[in-house]
Tab-separated table of C-alpha atoms in Angstrom:
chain	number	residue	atom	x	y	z
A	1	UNK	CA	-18.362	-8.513	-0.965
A	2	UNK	CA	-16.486	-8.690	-3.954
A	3	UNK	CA	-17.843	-10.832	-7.028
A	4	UNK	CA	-14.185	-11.518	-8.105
A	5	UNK	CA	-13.294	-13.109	-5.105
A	6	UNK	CA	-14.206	-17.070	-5.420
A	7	UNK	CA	-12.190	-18.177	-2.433
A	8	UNK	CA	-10.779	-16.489	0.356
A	9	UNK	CA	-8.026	-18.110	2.473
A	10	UNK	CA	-7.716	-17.031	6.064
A	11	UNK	CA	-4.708	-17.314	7.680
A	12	UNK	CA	-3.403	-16.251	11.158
A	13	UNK	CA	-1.497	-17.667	14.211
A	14	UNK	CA	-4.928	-18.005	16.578
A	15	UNK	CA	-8.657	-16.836	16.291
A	16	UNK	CA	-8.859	-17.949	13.120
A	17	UNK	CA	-12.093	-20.481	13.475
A	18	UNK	CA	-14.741	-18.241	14.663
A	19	UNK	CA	-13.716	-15.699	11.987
A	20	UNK	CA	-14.373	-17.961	9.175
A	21	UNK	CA	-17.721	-19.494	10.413
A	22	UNK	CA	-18.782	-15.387	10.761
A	23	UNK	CA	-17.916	-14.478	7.392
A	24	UNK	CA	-19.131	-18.204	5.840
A	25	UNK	CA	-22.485	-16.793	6.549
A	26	UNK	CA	-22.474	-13.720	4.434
A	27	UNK	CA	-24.588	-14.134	1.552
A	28	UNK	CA	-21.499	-14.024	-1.256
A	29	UNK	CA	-20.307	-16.294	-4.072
A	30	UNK	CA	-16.750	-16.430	-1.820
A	31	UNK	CA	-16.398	-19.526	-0.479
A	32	UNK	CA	-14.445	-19.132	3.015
A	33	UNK	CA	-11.477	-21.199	4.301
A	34	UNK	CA	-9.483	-20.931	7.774
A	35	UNK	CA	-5.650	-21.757	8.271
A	36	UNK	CA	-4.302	-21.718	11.595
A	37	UNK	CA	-0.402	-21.755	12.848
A	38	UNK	CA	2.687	-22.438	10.755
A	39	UNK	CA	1.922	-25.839	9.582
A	40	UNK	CA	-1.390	-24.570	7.945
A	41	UNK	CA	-0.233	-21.501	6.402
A	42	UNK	CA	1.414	-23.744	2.942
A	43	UNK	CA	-1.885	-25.164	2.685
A	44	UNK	CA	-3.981	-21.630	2.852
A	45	UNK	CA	-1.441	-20.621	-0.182
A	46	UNK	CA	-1.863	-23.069	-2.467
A	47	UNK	CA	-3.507	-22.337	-6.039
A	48	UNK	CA	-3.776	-18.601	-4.653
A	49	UNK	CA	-3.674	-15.040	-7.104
A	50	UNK	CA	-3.263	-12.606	-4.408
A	51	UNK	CA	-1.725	-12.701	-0.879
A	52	UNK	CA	-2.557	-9.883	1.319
A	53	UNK	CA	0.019	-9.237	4.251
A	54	UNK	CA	-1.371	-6.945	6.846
A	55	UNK	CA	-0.092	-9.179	9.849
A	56	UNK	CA	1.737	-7.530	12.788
A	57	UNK	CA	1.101	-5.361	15.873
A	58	UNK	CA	-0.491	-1.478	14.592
A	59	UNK	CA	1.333	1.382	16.120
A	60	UNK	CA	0.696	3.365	19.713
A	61	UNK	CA	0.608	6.953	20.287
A	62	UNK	CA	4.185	8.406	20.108
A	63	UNK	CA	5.890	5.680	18.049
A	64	UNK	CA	6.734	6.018	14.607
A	65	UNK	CA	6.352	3.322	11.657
A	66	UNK	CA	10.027	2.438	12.026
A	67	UNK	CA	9.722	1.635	15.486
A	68	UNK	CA	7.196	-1.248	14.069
A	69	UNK	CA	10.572	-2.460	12.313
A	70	UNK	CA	11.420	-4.885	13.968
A	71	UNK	CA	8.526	-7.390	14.859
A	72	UNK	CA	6.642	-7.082	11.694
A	73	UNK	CA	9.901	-7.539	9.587
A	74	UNK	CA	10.368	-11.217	10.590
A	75	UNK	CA	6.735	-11.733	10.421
A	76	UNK	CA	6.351	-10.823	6.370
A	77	UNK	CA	9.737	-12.102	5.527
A	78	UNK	CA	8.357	-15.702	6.871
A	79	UNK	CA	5.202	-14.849	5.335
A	80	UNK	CA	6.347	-13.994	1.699
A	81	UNK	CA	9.122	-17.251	1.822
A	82	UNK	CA	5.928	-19.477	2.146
A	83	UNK	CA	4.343	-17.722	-0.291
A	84	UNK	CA	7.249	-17.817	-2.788
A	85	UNK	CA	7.158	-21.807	-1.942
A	86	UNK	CA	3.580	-22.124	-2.329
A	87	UNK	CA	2.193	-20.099	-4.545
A	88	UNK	CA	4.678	-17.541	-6.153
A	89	UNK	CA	3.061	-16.577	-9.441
A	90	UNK	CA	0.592	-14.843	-6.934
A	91	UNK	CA	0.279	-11.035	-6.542
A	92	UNK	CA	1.672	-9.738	-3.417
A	93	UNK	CA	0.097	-7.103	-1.409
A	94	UNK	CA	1.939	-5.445	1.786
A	95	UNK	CA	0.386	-3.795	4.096
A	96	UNK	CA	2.326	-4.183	7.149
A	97	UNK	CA	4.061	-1.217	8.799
A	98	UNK	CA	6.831	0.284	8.100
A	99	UNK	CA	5.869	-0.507	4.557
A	100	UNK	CA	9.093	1.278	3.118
A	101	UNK	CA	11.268	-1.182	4.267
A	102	UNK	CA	8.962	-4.302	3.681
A	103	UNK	CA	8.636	-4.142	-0.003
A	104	UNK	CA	12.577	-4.356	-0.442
A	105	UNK	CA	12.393	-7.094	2.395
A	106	UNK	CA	10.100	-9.259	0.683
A	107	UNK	CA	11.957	-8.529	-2.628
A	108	UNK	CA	14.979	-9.813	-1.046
A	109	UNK	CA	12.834	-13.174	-0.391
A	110	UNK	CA	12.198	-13.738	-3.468
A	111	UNK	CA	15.047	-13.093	-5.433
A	112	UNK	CA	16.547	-15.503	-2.980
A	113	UNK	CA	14.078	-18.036	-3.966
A	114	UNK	CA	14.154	-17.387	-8.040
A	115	UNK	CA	10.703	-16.008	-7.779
A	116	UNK	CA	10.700	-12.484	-8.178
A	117	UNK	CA	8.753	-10.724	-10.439
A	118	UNK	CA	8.705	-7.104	-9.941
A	119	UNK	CA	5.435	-6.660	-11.401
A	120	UNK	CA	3.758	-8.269	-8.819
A	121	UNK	CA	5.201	-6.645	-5.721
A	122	UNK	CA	3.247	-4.087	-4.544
A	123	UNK	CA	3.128	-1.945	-1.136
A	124	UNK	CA	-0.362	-1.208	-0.496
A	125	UNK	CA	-0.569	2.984	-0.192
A	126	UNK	CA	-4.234	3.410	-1.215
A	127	UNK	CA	-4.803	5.019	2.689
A	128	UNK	CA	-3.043	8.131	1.441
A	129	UNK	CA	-5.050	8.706	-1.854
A	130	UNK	CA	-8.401	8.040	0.538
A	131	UNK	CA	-7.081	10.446	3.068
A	132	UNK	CA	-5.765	12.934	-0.099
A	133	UNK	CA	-9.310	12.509	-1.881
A	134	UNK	CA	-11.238	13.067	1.493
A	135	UNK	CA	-9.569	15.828	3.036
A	136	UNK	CA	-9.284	17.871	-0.860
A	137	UNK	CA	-13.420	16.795	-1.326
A	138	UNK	CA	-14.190	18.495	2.438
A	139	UNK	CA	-11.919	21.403	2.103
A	140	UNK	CA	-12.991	22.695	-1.382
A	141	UNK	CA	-16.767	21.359	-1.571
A	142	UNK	CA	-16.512	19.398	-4.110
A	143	UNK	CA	-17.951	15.666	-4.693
A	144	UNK	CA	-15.845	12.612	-3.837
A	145	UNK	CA	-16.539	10.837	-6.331
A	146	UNK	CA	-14.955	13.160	-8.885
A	147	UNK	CA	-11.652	13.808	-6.879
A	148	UNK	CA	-8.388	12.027	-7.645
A	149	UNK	CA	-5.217	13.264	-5.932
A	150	UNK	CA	-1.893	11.291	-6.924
A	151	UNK	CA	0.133	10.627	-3.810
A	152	UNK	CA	3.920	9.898	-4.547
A	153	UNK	CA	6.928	8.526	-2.232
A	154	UNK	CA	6.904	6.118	-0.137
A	155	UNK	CA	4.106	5.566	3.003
A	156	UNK	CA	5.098	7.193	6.151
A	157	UNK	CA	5.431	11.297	7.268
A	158	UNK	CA	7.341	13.064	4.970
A	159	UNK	CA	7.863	10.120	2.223
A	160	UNK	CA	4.341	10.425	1.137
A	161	UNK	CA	3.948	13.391	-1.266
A	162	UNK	CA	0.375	14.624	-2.386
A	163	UNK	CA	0.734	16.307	-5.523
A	164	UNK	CA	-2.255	18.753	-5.277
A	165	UNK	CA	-0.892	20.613	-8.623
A	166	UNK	CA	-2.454	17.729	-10.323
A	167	UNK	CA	-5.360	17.051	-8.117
A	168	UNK	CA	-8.461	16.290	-10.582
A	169	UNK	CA	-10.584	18.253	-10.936
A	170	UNK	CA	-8.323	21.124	-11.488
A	171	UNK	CA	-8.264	22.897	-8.578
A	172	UNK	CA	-6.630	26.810	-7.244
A	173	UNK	CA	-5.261	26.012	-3.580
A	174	UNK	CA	-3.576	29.041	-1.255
A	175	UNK	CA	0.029	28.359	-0.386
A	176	UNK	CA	-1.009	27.802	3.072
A	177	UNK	CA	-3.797	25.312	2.216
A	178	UNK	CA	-1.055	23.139	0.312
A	179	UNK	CA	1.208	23.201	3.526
A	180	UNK	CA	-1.713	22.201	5.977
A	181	UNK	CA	-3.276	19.587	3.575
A	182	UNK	CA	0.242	18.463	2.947
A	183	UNK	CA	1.100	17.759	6.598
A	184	UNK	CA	-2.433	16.504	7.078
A	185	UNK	CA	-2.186	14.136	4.681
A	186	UNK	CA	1.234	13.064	5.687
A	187	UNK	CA	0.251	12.747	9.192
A	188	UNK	CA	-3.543	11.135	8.755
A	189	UNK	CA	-2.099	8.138	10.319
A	190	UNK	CA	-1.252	9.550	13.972
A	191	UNK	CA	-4.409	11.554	13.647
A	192	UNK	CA	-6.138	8.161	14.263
A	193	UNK	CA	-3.188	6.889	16.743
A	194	UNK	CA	-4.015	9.695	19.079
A	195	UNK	CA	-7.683	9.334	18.889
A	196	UNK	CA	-7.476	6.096	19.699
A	197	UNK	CA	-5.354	6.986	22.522
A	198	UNK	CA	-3.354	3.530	22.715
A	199	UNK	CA	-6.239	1.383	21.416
A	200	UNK	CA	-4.102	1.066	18.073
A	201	UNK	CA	-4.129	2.865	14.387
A	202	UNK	CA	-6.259	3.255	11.481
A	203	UNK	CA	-8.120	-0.488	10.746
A	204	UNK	CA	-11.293	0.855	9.330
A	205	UNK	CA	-9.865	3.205	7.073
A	206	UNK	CA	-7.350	0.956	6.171
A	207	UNK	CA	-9.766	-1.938	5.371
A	208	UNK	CA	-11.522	0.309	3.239
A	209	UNK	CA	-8.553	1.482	1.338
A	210	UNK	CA	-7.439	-2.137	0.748
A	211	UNK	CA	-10.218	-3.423	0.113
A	212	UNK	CA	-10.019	-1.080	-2.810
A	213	UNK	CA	-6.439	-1.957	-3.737
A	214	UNK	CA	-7.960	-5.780	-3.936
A	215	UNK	CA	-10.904	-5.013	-6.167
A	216	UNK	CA	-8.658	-2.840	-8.736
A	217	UNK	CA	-5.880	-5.907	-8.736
A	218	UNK	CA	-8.775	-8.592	-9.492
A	219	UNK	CA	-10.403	-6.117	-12.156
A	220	UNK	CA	-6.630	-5.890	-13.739
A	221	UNK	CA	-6.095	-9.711	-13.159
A	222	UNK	CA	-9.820	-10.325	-14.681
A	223	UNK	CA	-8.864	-8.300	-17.664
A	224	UNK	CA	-9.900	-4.599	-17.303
A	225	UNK	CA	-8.035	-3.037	-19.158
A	226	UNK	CA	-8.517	0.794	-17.532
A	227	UNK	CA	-7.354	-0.016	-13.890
A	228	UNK	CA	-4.957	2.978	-12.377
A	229	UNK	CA	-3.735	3.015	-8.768
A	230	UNK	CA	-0.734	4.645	-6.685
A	231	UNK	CA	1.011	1.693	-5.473
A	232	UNK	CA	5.065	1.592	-3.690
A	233	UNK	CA	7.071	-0.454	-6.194
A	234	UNK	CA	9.924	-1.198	-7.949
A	235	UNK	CA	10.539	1.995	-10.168
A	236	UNK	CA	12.643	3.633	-12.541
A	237	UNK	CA	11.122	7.095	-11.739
A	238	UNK	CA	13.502	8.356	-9.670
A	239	UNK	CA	17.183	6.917	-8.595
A	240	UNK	CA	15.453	5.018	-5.732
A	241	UNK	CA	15.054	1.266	-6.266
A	242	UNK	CA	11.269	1.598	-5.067
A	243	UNK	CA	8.908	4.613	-5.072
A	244	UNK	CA	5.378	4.755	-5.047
A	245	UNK	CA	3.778	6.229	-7.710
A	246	UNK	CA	0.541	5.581	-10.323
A	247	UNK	CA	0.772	2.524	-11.937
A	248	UNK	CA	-1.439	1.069	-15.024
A	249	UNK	CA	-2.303	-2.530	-13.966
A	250	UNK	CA	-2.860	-5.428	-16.045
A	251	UNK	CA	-3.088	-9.276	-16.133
A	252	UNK	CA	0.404	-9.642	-15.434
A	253	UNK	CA	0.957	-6.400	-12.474
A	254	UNK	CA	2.435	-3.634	-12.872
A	255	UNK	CA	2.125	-2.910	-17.100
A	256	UNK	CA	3.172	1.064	-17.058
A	257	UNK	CA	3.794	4.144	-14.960
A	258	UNK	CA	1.409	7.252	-15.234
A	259	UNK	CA	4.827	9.424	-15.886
A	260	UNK	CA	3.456	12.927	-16.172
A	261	UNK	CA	2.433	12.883	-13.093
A	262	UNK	CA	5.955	13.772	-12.023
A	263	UNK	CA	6.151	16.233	-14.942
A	264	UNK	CA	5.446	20.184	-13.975
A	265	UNK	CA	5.662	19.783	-10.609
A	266	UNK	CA	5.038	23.286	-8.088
A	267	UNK	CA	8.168	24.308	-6.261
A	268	UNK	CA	6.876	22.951	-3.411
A	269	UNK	CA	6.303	20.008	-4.804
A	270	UNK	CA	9.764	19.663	-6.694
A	271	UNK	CA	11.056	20.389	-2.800
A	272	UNK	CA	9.601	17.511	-0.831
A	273	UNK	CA	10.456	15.102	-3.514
A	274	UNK	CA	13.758	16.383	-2.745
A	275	UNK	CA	13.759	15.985	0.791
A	276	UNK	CA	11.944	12.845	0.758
A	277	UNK	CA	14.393	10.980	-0.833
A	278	UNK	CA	17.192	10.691	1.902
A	279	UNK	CA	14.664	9.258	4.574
A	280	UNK	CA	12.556	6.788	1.739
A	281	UNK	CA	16.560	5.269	0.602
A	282	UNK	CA	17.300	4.898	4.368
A	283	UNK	CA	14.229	2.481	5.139
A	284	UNK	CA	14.954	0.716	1.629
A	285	UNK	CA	18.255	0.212	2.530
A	286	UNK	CA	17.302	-0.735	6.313
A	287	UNK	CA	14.875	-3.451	4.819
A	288	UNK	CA	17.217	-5.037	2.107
A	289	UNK	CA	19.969	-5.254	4.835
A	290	UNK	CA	17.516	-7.071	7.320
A	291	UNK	CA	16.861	-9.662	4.311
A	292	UNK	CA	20.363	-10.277	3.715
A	293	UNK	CA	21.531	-10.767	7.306
């Protein structure tokens, strides 16, 4: 639905046809391409901005991210090699699960292959700002469209940190209301496993929150100059390599860090930062040892 989008390359290992020729019919000025199997997928890259990785299988009820680890890690370290041969000035958006480890794992391509540019790199965490916004917006009345929580970490349980203290508009929350938004927020994702009830996780949501992701990149790559998102990157913020944050985007990616949001932090913020950090350097070191194997 986007106006920035011109083309859009589909790619997948089957299915791929009737998808295309469904979406071809929409209305749009994106013109709509299919790309099907191994031998297709160079092809489907070529001349692209932005690659967006969400391929894999989606979790069940009573597995964890990390037990995703293994399938979907060869899948976007094949991915992001062709995409380093094919296109690699392109922007790089990960979606696939556990994304912790896949940002360092597609790093790790691409340093291999002389292409990496930090700046476009990113691991896609808008899900946790929608879930942050909604949940905040329902539990204190207050219009969605004015509510902007900053999420920091990484993207799974206790990596991702909401920092209500600087949830916009300023808002007084109970101790207890910070703990149970906190774990809600956190946990959003098996919320939606369970409901499902073995019929996968969050698509819907997730598609929305991408979506979003994508629009903000091509309003940054079209020359916007006021775009702002919480994205998992490479970061100086903290002593770990990667850590998702809000990031000022530009032409060229990544062009700043929103620093202050790590500034005056509550106690119990300043204490899940601290406790986050063992399990987010474990799945970043899990992910650049997988590359380098």
């Amino acid at each position: 639905m986007s106006p920035l989008v011109s083309h859009l390359n589909l790619y997948d290992i089957a299915n791929v046809k009737g998808v295309v020729a469904d979406l071809s019919h929409c209305n749009t000025p994106a013109q709509v391409a299919g790309f099907t199997g191994p031998e297709e997928l160079g092809d489907g890259l070529k001349g692209v901005d932005l690659v967006v990785i969400p391929a894999g299988v989606p979790r069940k009820p009573g597995m964890t991210r990390d037990d995703l680890f293994n399938i979907n890690a060869g899948i976007v370290k094949s991915l992001v090699e062709a995409v380093a041969d094919n296109c690699p000035n392109a922007w790089i958006h990960i979606i696939s699960n556990p994304v912790n480890s896949m940002v360092p794992i597609a790093a790790e391509v691409l340093k291999k292959k002389g292409v990496y540019d930090p700046k476009k790199l990113f691991g896609v965490t808008t899900l946790d700002i929608v879930r942050a916004n909604t949940f905040v917006a329902e539990k204190k009345g207050l219009r969605l469209i004015e509510v902007d929580v900053p999420v920091i970490g990484g993207h799974a349980g206790i990596t991702i940190l909401p920092l209500l203290s600087k949830t916009k508009p300023a808002c007084e929350f109970t101790q207890e209301e910070i703990e149970k938004l906190t774990d809600r927020i956190q946990n959003g994702g098996t919320e939606v496993v369970e409901a499902k009830a073995g019929a996968g996780s969050a698509t819907l949501s997730m598609a929305y929150a991408s979506a979003r992701f994508v629009e903000s990149s091509l309003r940054a790559l079209d020359g916007d100059s006021d775009v702002y998102e919480c994205t998992y990157v490479q970061s100086e913020l903290t002593e770990l390599p990667y850590f998702a944050s809000r990031v000022k985007l530009g032409k060229k990616g990544v062009e700043g860090f929103a620093t202050s949001d790590l500034e005056n932090l509550s106690p119990f913020e300043k204490e899940g930062l601290e406790k986050l950090k063992p399990e987010l350097k474990a799945s970043i070191d899990k992910g650049i040892a997988f590359a380098n194997k």
